[in-house]
mmCIF file of C-alpha atoms in Angstrom:
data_model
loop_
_atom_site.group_PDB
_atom_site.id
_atom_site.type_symbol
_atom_site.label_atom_id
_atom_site.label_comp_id
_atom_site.label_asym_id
_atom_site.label_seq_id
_atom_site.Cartn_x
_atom_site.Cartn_y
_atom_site.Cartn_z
ATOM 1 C CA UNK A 193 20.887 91.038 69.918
ATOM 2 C CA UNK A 194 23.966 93.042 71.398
ATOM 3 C CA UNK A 195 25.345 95.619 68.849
ATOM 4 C CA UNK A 196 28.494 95.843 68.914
ATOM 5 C CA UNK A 197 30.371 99.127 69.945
ATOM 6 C CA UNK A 198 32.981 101.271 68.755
ATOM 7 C CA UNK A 199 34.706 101.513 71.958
ATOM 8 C CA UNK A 200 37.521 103.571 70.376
ATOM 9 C CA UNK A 201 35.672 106.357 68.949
ATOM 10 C CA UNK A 202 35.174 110.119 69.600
ATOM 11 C CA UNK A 203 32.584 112.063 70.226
ATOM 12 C CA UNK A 204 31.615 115.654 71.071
ATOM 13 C CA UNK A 205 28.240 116.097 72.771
ATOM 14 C CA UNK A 206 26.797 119.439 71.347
ATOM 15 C CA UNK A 207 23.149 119.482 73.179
ATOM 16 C CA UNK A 208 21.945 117.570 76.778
ATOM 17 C CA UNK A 209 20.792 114.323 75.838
ATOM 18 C CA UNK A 210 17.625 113.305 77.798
ATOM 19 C CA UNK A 211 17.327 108.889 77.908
ATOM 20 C CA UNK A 212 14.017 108.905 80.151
ATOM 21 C CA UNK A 213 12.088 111.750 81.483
ATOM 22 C CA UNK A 214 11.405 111.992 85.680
ATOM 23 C CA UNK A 215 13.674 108.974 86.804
ATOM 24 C CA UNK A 216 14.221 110.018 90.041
ATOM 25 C CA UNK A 217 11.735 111.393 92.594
ATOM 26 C CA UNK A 218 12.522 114.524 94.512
ATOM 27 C CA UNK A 219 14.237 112.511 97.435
ATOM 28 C CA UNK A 220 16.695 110.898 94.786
ATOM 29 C CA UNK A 221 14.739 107.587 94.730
ATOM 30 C CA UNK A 222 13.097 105.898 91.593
ATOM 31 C CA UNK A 223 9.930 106.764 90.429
ATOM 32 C CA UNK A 224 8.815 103.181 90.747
ATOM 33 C CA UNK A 225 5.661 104.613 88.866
ATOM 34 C CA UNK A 226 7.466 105.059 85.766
ATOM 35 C CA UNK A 227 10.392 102.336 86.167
ATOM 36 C CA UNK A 228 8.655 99.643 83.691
ATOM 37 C CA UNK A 229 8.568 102.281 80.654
ATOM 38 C CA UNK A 230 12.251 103.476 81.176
ATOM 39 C CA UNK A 231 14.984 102.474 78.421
ATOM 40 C CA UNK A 232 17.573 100.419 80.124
ATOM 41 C CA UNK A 233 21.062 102.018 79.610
ATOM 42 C CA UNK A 234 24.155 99.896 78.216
ATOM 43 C CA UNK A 235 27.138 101.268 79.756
ATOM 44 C CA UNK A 236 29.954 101.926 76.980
ATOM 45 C CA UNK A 237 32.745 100.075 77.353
ATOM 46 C CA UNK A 238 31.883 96.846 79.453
ATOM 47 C CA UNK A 239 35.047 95.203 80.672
ATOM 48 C CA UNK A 240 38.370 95.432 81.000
ATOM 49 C CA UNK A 241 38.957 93.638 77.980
ATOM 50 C CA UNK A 242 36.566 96.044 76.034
ATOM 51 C CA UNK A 243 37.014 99.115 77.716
ATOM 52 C CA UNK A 244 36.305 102.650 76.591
ATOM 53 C CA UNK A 245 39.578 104.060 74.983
ATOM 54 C CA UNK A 246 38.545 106.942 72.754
ATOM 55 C CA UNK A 247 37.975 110.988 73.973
ATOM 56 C CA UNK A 248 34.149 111.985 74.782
ATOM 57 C CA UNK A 249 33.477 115.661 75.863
ATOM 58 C CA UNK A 250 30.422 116.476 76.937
ATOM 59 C CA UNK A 251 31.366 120.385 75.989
ATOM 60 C CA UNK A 252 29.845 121.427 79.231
ATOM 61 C CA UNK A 253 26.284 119.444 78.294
ATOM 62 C CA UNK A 254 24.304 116.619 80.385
ATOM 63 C CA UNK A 255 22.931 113.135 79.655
ATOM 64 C CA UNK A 256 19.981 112.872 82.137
ATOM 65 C CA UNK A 257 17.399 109.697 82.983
ATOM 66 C CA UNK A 258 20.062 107.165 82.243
ATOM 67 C CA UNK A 259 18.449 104.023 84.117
ATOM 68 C CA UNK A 260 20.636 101.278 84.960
ATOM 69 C CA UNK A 261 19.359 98.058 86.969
ATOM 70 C CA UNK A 262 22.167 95.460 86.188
ATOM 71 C CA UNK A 263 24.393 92.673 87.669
ATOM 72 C CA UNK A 264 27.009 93.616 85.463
ATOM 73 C CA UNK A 265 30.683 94.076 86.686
ATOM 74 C CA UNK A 266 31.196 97.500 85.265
ATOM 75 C CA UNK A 267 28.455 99.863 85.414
ATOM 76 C CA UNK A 268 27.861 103.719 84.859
ATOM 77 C CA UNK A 269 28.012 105.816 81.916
ATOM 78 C CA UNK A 270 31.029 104.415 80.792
ATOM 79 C CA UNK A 271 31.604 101.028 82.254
ATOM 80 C CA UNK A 272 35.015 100.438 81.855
ATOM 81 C CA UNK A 273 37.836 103.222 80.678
ATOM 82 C CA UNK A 274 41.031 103.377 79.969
ATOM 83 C CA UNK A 275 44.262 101.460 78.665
ATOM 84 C CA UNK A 276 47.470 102.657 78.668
ATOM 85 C CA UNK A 277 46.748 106.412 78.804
ATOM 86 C CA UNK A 278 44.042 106.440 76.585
ATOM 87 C CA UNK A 279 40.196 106.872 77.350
ATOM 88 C CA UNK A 280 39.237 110.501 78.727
ATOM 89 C CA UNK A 281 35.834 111.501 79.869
ATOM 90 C CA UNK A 282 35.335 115.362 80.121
ATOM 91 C CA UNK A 283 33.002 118.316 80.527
ATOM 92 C CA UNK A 284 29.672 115.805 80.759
ATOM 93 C CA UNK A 285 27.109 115.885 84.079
ATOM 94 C CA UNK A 286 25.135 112.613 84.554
ATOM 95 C CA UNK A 287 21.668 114.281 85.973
ATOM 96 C CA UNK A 288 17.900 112.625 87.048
ATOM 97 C CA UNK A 289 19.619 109.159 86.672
ATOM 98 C CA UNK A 290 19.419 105.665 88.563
ATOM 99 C CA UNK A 291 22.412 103.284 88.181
ATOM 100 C CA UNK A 292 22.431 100.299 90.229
ATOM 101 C CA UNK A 293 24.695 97.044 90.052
ATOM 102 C CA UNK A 294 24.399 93.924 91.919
ATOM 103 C CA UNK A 295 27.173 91.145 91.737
ATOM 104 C CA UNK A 296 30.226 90.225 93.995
ATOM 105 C CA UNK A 297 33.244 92.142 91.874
ATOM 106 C CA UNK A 298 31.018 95.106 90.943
ATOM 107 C CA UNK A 299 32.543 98.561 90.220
ATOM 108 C CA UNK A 300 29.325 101.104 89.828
ATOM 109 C CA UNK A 301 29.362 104.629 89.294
ATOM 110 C CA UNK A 302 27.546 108.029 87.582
ATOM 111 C CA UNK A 303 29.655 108.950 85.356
ATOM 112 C CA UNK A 304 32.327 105.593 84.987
ATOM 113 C CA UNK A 305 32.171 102.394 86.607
ATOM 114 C CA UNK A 306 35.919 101.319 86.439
ATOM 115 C CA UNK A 307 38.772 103.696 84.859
ATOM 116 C CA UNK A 308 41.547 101.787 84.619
ATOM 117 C CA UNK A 309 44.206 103.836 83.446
ATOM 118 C CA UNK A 310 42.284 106.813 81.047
ATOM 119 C CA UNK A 311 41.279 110.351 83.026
ATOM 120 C CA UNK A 312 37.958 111.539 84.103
ATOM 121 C CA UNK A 313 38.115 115.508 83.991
ATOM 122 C CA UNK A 314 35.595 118.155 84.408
ATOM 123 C CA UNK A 315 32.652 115.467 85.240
ATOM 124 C CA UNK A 316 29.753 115.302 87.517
ATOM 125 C CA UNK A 317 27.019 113.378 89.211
ATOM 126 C CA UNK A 318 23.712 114.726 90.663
ATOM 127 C CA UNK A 319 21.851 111.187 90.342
ATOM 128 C CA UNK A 320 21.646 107.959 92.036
ATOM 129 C CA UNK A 321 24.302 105.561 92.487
ATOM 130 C CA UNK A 322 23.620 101.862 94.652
ATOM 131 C CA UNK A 323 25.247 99.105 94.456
ATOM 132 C CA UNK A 324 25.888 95.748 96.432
ATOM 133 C CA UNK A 325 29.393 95.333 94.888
ATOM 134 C CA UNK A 326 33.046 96.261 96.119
ATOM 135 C CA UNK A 327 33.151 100.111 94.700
ATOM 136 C CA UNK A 328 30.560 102.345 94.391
ATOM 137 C CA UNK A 329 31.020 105.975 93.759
ATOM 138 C CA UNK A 330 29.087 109.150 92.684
ATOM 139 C CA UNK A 331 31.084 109.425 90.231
ATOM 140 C CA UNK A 332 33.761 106.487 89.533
ATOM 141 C CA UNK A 333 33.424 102.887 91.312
ATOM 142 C CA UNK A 334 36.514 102.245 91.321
ATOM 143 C CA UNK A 335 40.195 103.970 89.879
ATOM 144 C CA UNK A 336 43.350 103.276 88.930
ATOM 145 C CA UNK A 337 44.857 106.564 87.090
ATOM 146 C CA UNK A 338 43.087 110.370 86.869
ATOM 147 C CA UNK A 339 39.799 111.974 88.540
ATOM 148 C CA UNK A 340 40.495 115.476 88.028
ATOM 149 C CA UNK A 341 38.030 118.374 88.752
ATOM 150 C CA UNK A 342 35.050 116.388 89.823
ATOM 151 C CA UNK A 343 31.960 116.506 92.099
ATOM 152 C CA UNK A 344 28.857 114.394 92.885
ATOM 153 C CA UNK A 345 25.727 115.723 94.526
ATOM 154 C CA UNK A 346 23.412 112.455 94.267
ATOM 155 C CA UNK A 347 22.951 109.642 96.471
ATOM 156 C CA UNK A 348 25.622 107.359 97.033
ATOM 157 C CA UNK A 349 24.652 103.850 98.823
ATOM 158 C CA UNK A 350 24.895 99.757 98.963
ATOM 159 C CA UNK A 351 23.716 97.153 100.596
ATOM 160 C CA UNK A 352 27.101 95.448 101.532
ATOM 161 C CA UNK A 353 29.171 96.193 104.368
ATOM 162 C CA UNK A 354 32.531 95.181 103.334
ATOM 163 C CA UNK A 355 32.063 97.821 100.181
ATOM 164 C CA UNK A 356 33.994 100.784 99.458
ATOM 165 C CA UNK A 357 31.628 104.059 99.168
ATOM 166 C CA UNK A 358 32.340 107.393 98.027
ATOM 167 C CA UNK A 359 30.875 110.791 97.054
ATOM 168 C CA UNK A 360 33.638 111.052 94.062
ATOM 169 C CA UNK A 361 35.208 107.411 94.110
ATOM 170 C CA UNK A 362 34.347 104.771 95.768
ATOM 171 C CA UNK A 363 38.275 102.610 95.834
ATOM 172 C CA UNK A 364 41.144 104.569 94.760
ATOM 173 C CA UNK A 365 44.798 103.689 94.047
ATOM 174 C CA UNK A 366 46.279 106.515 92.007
ATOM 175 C CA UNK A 367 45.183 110.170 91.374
ATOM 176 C CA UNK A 368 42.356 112.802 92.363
ATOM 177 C CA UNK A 369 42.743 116.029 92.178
ATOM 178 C CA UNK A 370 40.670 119.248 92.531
ATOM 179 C CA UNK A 371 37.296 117.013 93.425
#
């Protein structure tokens, strides 16, 4: 049974979080070894109708071994952020992670799979990001308002060639800055 989330609440990370130990291999694949024990991750906020509209800062702290192996539309962290201003992701790394999304509308990313219209500030990927969807991005899939101050240093792929790929964002139609 789905619980049901709070997709308007606040929260202040004040340690790294660790989800599953040794998810990636050195090369940035998945340690297929360990891949049946791993706790699947349910991205917060998972459509546009539910998206993520509160404040989470990471205060500088990671989440690491966040494994993701979905066909849902939004994936990432966060799936889906932002409406009408509100929903800001700041300060947090994604590290030693897997997210992966298959489906024909997918947006998949590290950190957030589809902001909409909140801000992404002060994030970053180092993990693994594939998808066979329409926007894939170390850090956002796709974007419609602010990336600001962001890097990824993980592997970015998909297996469609019609898809839009990017280090930071992988389909963009308003604002990043300093990335």
């Amino acid at each position: 049974e789905d619980i049901p989330q709070n997709t308007g609440a606040c929260a202040v990370l004040t340690q790294n979080i660790t989800i599953n130990d040794n998810v990636l291999n050195a090369d940035g694949s998945l340690n297929e070894e360990k891949s049946d024990t791993f706790e699947p991750w349910t991205p917060i906020g998972s459509d546009v109708s539910n998206n993520y509209t509160g404040t989470f800062d990471g205060s500088g702290y990671t989440i690491s071994g966040l494994y993701v192996d979905s066909d849902a539309q939004y994936v990432g962290l966060f799936g889906c952020v932002g409406k009408k201003g509100k929903g800001k992701i700041q300060n947090v790394g994604v590290v030693d992670s897997y997210i992966s999304a298959t489906g024909d509308k997918v947006c998949v990313g590290g950190v957030c799979g589809y902001n909409v219209r909140g801000t992404i500030e002060n994030c970053y990927n180092t993990g693994t990001v594939t998808g066979s969807g329409i926007n894939v991005g170390g850090v956002c899939g796709g974007n419609s308002w602010n990336i600001i101050n962001c890097y990824n240093t993980g592997k970015v792929s998909t297996t469609d060639d019609g898809a839009c790929v990017g280090g930071v964002c992988g389909y963009n139609t308003e604002n990043i800055k300093n990335c």
